[in-house]
Short mmCIF file of C-alpha atoms in Angstrom, two decimals:
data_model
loop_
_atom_site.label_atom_id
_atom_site.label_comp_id
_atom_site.label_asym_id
_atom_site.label_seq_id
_atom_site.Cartn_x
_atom_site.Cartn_y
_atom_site.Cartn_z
CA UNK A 2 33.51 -30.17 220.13
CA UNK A 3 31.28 -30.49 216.80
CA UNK A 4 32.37 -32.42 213.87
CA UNK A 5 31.71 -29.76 211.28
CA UNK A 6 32.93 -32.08 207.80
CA UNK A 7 35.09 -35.32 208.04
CA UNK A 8 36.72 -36.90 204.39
CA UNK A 9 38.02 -40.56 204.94
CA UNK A 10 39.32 -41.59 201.89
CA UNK A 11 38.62 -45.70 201.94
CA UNK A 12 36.01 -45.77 204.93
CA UNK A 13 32.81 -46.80 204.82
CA UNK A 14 30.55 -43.72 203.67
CA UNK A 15 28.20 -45.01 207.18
CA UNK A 16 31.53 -44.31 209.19
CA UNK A 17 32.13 -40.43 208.41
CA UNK A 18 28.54 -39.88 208.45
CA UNK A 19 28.31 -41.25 211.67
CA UNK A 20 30.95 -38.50 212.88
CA UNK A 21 29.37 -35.87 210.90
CA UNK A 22 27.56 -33.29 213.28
CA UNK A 23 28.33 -35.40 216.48
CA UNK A 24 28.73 -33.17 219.39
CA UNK A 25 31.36 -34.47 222.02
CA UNK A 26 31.35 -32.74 225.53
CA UNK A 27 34.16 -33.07 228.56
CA UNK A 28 34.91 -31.50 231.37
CA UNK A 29 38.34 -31.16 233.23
CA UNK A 30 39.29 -30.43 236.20
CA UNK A 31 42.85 -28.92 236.53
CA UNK A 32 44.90 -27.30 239.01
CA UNK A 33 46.09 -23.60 240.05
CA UNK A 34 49.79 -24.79 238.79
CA UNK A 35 48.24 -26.75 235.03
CA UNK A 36 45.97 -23.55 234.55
CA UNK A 37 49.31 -21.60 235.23
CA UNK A 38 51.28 -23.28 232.17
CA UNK A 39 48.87 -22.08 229.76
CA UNK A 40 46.47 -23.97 227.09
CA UNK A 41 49.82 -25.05 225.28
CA UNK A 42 50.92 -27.18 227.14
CA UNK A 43 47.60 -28.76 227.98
CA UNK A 44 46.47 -28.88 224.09
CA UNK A 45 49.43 -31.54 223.76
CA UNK A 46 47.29 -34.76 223.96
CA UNK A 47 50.72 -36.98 222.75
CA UNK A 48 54.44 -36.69 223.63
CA UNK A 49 55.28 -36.57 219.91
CA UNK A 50 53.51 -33.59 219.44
CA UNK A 51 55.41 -30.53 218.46
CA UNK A 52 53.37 -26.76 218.41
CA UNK A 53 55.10 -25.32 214.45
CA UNK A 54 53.17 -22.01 215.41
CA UNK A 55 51.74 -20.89 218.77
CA UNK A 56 49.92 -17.47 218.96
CA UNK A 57 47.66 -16.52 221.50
CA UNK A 58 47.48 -12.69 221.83
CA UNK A 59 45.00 -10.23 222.81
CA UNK A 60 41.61 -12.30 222.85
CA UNK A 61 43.23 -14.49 219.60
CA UNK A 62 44.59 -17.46 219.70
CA UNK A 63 46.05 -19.32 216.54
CA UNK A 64 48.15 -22.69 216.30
CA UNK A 65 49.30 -25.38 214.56
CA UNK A 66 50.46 -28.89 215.76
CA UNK A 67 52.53 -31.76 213.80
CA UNK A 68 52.05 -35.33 215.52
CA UNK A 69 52.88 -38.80 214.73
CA UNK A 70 50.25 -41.27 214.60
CA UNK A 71 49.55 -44.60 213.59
CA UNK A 72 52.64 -44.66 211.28
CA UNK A 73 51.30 -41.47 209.54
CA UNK A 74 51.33 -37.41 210.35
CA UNK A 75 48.50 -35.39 211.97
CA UNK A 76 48.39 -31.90 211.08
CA UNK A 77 46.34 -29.49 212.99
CA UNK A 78 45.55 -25.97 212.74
CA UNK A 79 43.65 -23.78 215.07
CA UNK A 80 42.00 -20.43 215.00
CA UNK A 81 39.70 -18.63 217.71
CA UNK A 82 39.18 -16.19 220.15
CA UNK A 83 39.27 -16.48 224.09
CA UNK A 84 38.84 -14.99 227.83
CA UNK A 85 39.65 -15.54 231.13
CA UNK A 86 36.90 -18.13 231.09
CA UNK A 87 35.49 -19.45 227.49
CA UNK A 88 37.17 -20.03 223.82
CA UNK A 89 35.84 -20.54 220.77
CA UNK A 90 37.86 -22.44 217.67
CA UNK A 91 37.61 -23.66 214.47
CA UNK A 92 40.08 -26.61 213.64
CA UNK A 93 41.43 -28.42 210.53
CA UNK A 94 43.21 -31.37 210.63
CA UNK A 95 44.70 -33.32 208.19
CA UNK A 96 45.90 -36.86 208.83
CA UNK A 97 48.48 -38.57 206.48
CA UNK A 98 49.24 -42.18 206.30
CA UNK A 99 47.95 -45.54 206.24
CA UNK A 100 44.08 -43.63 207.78
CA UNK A 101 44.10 -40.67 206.20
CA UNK A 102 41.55 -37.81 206.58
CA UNK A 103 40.61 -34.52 206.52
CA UNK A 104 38.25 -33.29 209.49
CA UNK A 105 37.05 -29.69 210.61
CA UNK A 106 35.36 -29.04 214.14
CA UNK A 107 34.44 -26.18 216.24
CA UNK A 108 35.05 -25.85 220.15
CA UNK A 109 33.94 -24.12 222.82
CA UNK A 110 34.49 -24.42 226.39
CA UNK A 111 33.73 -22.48 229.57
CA UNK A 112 34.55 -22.15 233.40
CA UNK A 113 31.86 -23.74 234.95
CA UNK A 114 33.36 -23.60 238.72
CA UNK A 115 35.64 -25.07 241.06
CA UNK A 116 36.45 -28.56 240.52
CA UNK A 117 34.12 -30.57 243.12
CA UNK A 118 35.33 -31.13 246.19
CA UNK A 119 37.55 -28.35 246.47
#
């Protein structure tokens, strides 16, 4: 994931531009039966997220997520494309609140092989 812009009303100027451009990379390893539910349920990252629009159709996929946070509302909205083994997306999210922000990334991810050890 690349931070494409980041707007934190309130912050230090030092902290967006810290997060500006920064590249984060992961890698998970999940199972037959998680890869079987589909990246919905795996894209929920906190119980009080809810999914207000879920598409993923034909190579597309396009969603957008309402969580509570820190005593405010994050608002995310995703659009890309995907395969049996990459995506690519573009996100917005908007967070109101006490720490409010705007941020935009892009993501991509790949199959890079069985998980080790298996």
């Amino acid at each position: 994931m690349t931070v494409q812009s980041i707007d934190m009303p309130g912050a230090p100027p030092q902290m967006a531009a810290m997060m500006k451009g920064k590249t984060t990379k992961q890698s998970y390893c999940i199972t037959p039966e998680q890869a079987k539910q589909g990246p919905q349920e795996m894209l929920k990252q906190n119980p009080s997220c809810r999914f207000t629009k879920y598409s993923m159709l034909g190579g597309r996929i396009s969603t957008e997520m309402s969580c509570q946070q820190n005593g405010g509302t994050m608002t995310a909205r995703a659009n890309g494309s995907y395969s049996p083994t990459s995506f690519n997306i573009t996100s917005s999210a908007t967070m109101t609140g006490r720490m409010s922000m705007k941020m935009t990334s892009t993501s991509t991810g790949r199959r890079i092989g069985a998980c080790p050890g298996k």
